Coordinates of C-alpha atoms and ligand atoms in Angstrom, one line a residue:
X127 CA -46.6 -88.5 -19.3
X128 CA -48.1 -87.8 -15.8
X129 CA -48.8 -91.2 -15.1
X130 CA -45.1 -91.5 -15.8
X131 CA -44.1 -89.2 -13.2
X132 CA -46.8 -90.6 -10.9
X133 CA -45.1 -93.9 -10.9
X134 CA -41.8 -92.9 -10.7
X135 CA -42.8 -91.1 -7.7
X136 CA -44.3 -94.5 -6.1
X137 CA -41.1 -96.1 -7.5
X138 CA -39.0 -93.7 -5.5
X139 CA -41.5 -93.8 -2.2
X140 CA -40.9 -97.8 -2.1
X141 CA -37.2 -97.9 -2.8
X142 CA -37.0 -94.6 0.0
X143 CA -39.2 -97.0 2.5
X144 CA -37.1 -100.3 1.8
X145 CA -34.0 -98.2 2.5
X146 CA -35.2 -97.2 5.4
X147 CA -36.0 -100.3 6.7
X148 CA -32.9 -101.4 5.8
X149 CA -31.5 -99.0 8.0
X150 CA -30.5 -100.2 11.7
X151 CA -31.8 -97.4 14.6
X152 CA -28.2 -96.9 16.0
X153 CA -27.2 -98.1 19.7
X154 CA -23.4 -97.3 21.3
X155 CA -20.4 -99.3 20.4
X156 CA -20.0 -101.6 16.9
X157 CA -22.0 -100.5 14.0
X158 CA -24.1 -104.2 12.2
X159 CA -21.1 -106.3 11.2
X160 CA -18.9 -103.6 12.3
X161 CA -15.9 -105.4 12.5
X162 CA -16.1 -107.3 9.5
X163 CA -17.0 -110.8 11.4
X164 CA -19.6 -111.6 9.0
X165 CA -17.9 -112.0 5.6
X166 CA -18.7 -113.0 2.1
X167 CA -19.5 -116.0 0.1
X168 CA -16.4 -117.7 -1.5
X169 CA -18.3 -116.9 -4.6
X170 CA -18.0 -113.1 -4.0
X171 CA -14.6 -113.0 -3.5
X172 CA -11.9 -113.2 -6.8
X173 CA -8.2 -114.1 -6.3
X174 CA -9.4 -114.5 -2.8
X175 CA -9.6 -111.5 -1.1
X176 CA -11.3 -108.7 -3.7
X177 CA -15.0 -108.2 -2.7
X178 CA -17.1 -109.0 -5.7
X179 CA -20.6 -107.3 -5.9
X180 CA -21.3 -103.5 -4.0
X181 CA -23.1 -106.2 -1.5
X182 CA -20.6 -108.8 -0.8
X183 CA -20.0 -107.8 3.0
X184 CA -23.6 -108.3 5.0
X185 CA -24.6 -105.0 6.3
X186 CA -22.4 -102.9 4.2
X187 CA -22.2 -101.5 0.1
X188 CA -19.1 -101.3 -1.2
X189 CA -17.7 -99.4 -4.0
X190 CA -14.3 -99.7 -5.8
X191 CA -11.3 -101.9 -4.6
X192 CA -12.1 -103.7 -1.8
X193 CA -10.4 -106.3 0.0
X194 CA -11.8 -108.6 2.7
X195 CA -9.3 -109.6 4.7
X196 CA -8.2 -112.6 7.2
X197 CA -6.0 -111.9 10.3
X198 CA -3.1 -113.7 9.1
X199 CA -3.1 -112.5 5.7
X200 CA 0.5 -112.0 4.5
X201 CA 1.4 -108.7 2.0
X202 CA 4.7 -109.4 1.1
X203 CA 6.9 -109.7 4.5
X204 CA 4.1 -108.0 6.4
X205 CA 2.1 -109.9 8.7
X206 CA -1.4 -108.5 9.1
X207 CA -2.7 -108.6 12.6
X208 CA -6.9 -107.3 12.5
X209 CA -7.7 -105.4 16.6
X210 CA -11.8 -106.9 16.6
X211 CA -12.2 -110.4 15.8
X212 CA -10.5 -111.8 12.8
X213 CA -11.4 -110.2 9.7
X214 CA -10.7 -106.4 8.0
X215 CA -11.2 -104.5 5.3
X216 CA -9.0 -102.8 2.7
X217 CA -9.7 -99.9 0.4
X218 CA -8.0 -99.8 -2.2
X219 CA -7.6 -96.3 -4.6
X220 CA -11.0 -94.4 -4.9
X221 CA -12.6 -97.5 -2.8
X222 CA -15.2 -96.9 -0.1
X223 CA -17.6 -98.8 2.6
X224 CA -20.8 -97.5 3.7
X225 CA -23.9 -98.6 5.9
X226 CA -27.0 -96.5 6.2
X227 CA -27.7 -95.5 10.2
X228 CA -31.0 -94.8 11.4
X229 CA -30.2 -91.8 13.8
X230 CA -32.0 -88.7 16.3
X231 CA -32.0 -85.8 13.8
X232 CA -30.1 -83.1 15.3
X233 CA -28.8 -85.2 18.0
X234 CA -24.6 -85.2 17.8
X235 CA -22.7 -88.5 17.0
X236 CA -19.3 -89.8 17.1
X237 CA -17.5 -92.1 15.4
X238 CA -14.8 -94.8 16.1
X239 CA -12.7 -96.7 13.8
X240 CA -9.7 -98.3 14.0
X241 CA -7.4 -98.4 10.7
X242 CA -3.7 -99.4 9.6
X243 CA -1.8 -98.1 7.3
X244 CA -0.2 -100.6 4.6
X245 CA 2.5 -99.5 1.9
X246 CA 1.6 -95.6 0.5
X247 CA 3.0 -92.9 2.9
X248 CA 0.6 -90.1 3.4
X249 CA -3.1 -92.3 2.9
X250 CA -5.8 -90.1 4.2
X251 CA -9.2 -91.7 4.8
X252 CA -12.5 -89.1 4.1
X253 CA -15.6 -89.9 6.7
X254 CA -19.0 -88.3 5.6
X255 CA -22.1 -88.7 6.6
X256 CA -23.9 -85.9 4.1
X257 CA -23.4 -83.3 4.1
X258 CA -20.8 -83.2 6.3
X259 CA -16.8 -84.9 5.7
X260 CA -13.7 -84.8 7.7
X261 CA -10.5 -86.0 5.7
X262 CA -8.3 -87.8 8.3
X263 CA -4.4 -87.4 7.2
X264 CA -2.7 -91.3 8.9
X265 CA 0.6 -90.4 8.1
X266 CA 1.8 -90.9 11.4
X267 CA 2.1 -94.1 12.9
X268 CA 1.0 -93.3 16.5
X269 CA 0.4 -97.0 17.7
X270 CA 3.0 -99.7 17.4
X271 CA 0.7 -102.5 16.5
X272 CA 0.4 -100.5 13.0
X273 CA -3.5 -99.6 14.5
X274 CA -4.9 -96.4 15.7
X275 CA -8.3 -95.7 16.3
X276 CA -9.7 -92.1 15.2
X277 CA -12.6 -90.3 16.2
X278 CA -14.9 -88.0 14.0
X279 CA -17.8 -86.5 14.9
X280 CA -21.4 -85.5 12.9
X281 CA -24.7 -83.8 14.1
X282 CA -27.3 -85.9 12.3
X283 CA -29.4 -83.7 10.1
X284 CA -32.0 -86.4 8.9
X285 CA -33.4 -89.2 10.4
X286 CA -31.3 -91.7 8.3
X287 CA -27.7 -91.0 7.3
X288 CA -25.1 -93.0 5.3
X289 CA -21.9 -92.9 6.8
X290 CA -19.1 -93.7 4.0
X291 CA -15.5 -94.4 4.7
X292 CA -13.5 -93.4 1.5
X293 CA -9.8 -94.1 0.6
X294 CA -9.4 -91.0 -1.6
X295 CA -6.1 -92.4 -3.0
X296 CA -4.3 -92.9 -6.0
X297 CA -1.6 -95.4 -6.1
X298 CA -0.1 -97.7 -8.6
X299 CA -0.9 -100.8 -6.9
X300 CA -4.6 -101.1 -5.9
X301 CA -3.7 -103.6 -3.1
X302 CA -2.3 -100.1 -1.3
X303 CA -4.8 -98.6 0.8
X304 CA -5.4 -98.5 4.9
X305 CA -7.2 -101.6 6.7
X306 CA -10.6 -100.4 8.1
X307 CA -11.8 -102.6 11.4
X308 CA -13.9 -102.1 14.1
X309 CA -16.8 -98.9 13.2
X310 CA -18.2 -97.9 15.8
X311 CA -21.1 -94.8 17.4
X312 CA -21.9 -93.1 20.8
X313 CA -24.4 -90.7 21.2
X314 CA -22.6 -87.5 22.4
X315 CA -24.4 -85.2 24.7
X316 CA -24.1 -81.5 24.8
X317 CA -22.3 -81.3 27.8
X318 CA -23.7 -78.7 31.0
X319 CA -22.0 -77.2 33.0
X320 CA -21.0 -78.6 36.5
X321 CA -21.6 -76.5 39.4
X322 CA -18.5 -74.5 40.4
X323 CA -16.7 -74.8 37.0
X324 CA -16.8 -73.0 34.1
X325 CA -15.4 -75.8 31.5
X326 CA -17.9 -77.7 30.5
X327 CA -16.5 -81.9 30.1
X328 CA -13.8 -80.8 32.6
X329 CA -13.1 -84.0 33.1
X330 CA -13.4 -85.2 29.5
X331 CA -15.9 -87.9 30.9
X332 CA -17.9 -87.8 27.4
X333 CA -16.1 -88.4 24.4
X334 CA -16.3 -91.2 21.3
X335 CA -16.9 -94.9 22.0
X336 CA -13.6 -97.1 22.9
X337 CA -13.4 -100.4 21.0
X338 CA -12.9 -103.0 23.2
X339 CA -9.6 -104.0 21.9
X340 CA -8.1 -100.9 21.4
X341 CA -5.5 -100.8 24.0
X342 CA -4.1 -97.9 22.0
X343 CA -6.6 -95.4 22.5
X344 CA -8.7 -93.2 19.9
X345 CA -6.8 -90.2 18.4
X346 CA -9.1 -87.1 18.1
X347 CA -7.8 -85.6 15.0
X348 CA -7.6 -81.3 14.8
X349 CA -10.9 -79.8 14.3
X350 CA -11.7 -78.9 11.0
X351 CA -13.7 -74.7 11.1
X352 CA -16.9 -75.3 12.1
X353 CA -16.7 -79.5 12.7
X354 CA -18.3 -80.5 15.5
X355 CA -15.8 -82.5 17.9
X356 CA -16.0 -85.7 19.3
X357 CA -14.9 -84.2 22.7
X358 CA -17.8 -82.5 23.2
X359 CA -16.8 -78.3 24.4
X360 CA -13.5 -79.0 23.6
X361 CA -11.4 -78.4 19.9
X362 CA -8.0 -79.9 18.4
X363 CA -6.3 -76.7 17.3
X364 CA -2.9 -77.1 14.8
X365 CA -1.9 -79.8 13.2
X366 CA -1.7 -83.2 15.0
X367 CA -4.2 -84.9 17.3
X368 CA -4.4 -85.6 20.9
X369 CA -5.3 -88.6 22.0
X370 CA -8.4 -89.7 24.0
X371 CA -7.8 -93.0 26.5
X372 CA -10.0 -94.7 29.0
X373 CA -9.2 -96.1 32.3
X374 CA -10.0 -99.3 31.0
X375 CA -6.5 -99.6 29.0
X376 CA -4.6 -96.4 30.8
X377 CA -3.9 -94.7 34.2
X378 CA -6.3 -92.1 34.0
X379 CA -6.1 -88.9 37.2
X380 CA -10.1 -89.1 37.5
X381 CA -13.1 -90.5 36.6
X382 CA -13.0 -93.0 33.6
X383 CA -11.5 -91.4 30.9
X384 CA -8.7 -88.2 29.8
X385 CA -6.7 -86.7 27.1
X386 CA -3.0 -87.3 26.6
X387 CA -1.4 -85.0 24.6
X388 CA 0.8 -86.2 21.9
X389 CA 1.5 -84.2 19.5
X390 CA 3.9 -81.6 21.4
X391 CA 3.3 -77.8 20.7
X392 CA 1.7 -79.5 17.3
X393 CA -1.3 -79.7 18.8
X394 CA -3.6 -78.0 20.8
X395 CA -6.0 -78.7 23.4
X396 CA -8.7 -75.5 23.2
X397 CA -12.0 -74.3 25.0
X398 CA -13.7 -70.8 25.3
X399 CA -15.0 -69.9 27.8
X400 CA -17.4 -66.8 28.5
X401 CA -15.3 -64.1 31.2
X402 CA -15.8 -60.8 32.2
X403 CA -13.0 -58.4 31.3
X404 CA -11.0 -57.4 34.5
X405 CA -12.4 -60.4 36.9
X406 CA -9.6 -63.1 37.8
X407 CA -10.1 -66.5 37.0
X408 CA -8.7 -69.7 38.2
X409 CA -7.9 -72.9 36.5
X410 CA -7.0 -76.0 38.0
X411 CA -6.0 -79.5 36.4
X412 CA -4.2 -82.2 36.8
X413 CA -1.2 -83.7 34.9
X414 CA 0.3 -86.5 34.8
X415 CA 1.3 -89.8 33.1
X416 CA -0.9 -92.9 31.3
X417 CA 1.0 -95.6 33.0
X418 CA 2.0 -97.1 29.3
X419 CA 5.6 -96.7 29.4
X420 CA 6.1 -93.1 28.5
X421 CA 9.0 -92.1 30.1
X422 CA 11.3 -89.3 31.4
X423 CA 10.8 -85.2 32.1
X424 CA 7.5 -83.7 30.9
X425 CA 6.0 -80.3 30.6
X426 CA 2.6 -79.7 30.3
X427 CA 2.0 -76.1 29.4
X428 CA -1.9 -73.8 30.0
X429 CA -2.6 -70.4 28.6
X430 CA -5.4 -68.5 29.3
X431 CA -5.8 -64.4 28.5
X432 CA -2.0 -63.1 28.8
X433 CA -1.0 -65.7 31.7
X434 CA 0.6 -68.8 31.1
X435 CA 2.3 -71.6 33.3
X436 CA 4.7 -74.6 32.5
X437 CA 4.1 -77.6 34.8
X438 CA 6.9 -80.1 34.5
X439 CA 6.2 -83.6 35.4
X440 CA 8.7 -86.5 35.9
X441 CA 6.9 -89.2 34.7
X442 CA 8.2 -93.4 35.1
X443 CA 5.8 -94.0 32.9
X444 CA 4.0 -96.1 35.5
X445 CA 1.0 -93.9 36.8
X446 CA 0.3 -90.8 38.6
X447 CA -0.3 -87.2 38.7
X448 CA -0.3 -84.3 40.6
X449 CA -2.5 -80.4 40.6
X450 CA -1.6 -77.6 39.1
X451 CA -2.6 -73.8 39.0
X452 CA -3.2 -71.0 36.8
X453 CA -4.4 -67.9 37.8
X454 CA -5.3 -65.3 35.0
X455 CA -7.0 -62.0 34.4
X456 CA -9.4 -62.0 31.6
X457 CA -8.9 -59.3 28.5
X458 CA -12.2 -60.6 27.1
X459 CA -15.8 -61.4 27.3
X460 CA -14.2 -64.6 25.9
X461 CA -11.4 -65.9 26.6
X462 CA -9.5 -69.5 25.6
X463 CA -8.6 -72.2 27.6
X464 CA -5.5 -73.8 26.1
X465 CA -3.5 -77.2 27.2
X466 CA 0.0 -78.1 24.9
X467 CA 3.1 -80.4 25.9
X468 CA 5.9 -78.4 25.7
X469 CA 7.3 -81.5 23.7
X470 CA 7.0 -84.7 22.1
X471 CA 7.9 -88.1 23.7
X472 CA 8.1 -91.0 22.3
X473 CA 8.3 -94.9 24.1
X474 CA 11.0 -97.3 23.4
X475 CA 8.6 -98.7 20.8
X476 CA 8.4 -95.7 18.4
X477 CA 5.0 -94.6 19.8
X478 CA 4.5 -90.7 20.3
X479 CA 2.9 -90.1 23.8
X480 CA 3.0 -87.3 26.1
X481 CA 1.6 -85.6 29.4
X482 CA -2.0 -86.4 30.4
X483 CA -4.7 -83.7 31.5
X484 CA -7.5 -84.7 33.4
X485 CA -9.9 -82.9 35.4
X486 CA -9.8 -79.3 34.8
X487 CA -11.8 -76.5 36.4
X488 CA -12.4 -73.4 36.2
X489 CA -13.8 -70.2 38.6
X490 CA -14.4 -66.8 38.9
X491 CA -11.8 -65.4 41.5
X492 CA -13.0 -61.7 42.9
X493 CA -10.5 -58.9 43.2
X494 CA -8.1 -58.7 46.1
X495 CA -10.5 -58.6 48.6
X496 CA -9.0 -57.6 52.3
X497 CA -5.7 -59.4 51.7
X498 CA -7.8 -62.5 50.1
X499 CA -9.0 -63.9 47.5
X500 CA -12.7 -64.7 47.8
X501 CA -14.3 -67.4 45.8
X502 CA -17.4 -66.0 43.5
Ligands
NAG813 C1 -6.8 -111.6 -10.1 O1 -5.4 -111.9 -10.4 C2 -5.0 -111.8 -11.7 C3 -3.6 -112.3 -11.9 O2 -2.8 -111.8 -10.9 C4 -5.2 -110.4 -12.2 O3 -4.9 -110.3 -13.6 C5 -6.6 -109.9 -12.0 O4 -6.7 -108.6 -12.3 C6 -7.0 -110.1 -10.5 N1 -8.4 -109.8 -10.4 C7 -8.9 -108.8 -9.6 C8 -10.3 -108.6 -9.5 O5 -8.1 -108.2 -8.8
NAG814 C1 -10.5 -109.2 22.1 O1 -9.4 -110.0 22.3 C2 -9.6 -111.2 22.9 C3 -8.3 -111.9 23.2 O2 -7.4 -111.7 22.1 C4 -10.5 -112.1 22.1 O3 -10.8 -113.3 22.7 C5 -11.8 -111.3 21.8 O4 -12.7 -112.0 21.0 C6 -11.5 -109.9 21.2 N1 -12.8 -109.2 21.1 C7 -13.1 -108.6 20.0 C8 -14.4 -107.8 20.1 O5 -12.5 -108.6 19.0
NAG815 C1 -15.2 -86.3 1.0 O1 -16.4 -86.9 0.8 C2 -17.5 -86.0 0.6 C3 -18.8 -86.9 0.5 O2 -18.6 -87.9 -0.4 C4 -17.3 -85.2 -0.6 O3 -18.4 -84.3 -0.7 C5 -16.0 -84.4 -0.4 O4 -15.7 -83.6 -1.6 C6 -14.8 -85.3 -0.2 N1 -13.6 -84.6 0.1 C7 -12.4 -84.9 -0.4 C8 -11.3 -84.0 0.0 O5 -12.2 -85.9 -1.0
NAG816 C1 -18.2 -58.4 24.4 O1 -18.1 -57.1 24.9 C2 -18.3 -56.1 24.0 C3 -18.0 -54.7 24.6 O2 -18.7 -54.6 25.8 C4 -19.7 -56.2 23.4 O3 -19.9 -55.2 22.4 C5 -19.9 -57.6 22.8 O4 -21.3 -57.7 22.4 C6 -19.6 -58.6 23.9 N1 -19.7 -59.9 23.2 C7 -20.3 -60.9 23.8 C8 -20.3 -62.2 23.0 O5 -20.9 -60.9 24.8

């Protein structure tokens, strides 16, 4: 019997060890055959696109349904078009892909993938990496390519994680199910604070990875309670996402990178920030327009404590911003930092977009002081 145990143990230390060797320390941008360029043999795949065998794609186990798909590929009148290279995945009902990451324990992470939605309405994807698991709801189309990108972040709490993708779905035909391409990390770090402001990632400099290809930006979906976000000191509040772009791809006001908010008074832009009841605060920002076609009168709206401002913007949907002001008095020894569009846009092409925010600070303002207001 104990010998039994004994070599069950060793059995479990060696499979433990190989796994671990299997496991790729992760670097930023594409996880190992993270989009899908390495495929399987002809022998692996039946009627020529179902994944045979949990180890059909190199670098990933599969489970369920899955499809390996060309760029090309033609489901019924629909033309599938894959963002990274030429190949995709599809998970079909209940299906899921998953690659073991060799990762910092307690170090935060976020990931990027890009999906499409095919024929179900309402598919959700669920990312884990135990014990943790964010459902992302893709029933809006936000990009017109059929493509979005999504963000979801994870604080590592071994040194190697699975991450599994998994289409929790049910639907008559198992050849329904989103398109995965293009998985990708970044190390997020805890952001400081800057001298002379108060937000911390003010000018939302560190945020998920951007695939290459992505011209449509990643959509940083509402913060589950106590999910960590991939926009480090910031949270999605309500119901729809913002969306996080790069200067790469978009007219950003500063720096590299900013938030444009596209889900109208649906969704919330949110940090808290320490205050001392009575002092005035006050927050600056800028707002403008992503240069990608978004057209026509916008209004970007901030709250913080019992003061609020509208800030309407005429964007041409070509580039630019301006500054805006709010001055507040906090109630709190906490008080919330809040950016909304007062509505949703939308481009010619069906795409939801919105006002941008970029660069946002924050000070301590003292009491009228001699006529003046003196800086802290
Ligand atoms: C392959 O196609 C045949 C005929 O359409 C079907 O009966 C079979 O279930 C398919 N196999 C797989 C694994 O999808
Ligand atoms: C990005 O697109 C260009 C042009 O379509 C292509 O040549 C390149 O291989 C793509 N890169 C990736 C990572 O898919
Ligand atoms: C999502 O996946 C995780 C890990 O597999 C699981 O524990 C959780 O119950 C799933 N949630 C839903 C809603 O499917
Ligand atoms: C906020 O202020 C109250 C009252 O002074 C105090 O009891 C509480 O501990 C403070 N909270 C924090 C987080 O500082």
């Amino acid at each position: 019997m104990r010998r039994a145990a004994v070599l069950v143990l060793l059995l479990v230390a060696c499979a433990a060890a190989r796994a671990a060797a299997a496991a790729v320390t992760v670097t930023d941008g594409l996880l190992p055959n993270g989009n899908f360029e390495e495929g399987p043999a002809k022998s692996e795949l039946v009627n020529g696109t179902v994944v045979r065998g949990a180890k059909a794609i190199p670098r990933w186990e599969t489970s369920g349904f899955v499809e390996y798909i060309e760029s090309g590929h033609k489901q019924g009148d629909m033309l599938l078009v894959v963002p990274q290279g030429a190949h995709a995945v599809r998970l079909g009902n209940e299906a899921s892909i998953r690659q073991q990451l060799a990762v910092t324990r307690g170090a935060y992470y976020a990931i990027t993938f890009s999906a499409a939605r095919t024929c179900a309405q309402g598919e959700r994807l669920n990312v884990s990496v135990s014990p943790e698991w964010g459902v992302l709801p893709m029933q809006t189309i936000y990009g017109s390519s059929g493509w979005d990108s999504y963000a979801w972040a994870f604080k590592a709490k071994l040194d190697e994680v699975a991450l599994v993708i998994h289409n929790p779905g049910v639907e008559e035909d198992p050849a329904c199910g989103p398109l995965i391409d293009g998985v990708a990390i970044r190390t997020l770090y805890p952001p400081t604070l800057a001298k002379g402001n108060m937000l911390k990632n003010g000018g939302f400099e560190e945020g998920p990875y951007f695939l290459p290809n992505a011209s449509w930006g990643v959509l940083v979906p509402p913060n589950i309670e106590d999910d960590h976000s991939p926009l480090p000191a910031w949270m999605i509040m309500s119901s729809k996402a913002v969306k996080y772009i790069d200067s790469a791809h978009f007219a950003v006001p500063q720096g590299t990178r900013a938030v444009e908010l596209v889900g109208g008074k649906e969704s919330a832009l949110v940090q808290e920030v320490r205050t001392v009841p009575g002092w005035t605060y006050r927050l600056s920002f800028s707002i403008g327009d992503s240069a990608d076609g978004c057209v026509g009168p916008m209004v970007a709206e901030a709250y913080a404590a019992r003061a609020s401002v509208k800030v309407p913007y005429e964007s041409k949907g070509t580039g630019g911003y301006k500054r805006a002001v709010l001055d507040f008095a906090a109630i709190s020894n906490r008080t919330r930092v809040v950016f909304q569009s007062t509505f949703y846009h939308m481009k010619s092409d069906g795409t939801l977009c919105g006002p941008v925010v970029d660069d946002a600070s924050l000070v301590g303002l003292r009491k009228k002081l001699a006529g003046r207001r003196l800086l802290l």
